[in-house]
Tab-separated table of C-alpha atoms and ligand atoms in Angstrom:
chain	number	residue	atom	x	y	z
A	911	UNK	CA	-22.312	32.752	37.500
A	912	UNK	CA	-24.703	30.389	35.949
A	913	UNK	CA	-23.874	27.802	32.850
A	914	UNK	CA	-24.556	29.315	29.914
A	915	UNK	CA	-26.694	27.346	27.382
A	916	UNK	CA	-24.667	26.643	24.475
A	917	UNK	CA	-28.208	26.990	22.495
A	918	UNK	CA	-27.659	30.817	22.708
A	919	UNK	CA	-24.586	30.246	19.772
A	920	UNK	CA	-22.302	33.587	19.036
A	921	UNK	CA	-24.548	35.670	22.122
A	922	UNK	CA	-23.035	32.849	25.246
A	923	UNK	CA	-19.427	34.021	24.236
A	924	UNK	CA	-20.073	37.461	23.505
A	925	UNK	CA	-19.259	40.509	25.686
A	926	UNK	CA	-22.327	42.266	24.900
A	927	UNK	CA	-24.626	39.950	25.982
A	928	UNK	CA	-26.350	40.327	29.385
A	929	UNK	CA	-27.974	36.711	30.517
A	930	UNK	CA	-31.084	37.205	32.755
A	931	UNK	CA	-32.718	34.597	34.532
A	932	UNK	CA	-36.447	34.839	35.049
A	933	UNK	CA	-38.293	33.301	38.044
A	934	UNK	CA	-39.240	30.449	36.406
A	935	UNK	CA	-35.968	29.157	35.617
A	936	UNK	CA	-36.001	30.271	32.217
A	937	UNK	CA	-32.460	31.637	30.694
A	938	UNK	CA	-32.749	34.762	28.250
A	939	UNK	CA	-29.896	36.669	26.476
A	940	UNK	CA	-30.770	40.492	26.486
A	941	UNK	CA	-28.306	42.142	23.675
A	942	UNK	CA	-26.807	45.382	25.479
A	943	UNK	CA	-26.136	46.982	21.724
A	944	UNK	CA	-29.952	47.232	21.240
A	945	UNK	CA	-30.209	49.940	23.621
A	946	UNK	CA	-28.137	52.011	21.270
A	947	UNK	CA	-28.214	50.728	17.684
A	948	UNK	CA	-32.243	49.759	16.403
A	949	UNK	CA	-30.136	46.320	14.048
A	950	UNK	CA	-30.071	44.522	17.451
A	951	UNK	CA	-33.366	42.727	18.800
A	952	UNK	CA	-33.219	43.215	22.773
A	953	UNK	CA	-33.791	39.347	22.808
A	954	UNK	CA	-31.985	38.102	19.736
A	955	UNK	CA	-33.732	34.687	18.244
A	956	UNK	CA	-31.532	31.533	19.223
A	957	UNK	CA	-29.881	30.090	18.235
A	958	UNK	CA	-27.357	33.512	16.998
A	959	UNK	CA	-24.937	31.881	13.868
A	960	UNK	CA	-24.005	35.148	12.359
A	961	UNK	CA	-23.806	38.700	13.707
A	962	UNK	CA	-22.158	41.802	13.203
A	963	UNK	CA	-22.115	42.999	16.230
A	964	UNK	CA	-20.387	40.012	17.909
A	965	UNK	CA	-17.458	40.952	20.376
A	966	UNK	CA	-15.687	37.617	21.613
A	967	UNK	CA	-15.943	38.460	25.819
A	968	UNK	CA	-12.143	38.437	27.326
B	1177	LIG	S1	-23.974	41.709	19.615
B	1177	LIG	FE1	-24.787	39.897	18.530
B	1177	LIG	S2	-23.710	38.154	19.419
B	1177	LIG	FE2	-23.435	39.892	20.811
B	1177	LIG	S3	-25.093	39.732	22.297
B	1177	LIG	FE3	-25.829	41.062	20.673
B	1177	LIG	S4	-26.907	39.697	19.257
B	1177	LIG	FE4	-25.611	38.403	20.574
């Protein structure tokens, strides 16, 4: 698995986040909970601080 950029805040250490990795090199953090509650952006603005949703990944 690839280093997660610590520029992603609460969303690199959450188990809802899925990190996709374009062509390009570019790292994005997809939110899985927007594909079933509308308060979550698919691609959350980084850096995330503060969010209800967050789920510290085991
Ligand atoms: S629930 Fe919040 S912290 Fe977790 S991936 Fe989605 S936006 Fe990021």
């Amino acid at each position: 698995m690839m280093p997660i950029s610590p520029q992603a805040g609460l969303c690199a250490i959450c188990q809802h986040v899925r990190v996709i990795e374009s062509a390009k090199g570019s790292t994005f953090f997809m939110c899985n909970r927007s594909k079933t509650d509308a308060r979550f952006p698919k691609y959350p603005p980084m850096p995330v601080l503060r969010c209800g949703g967050f789920e510290k990944r085991s």
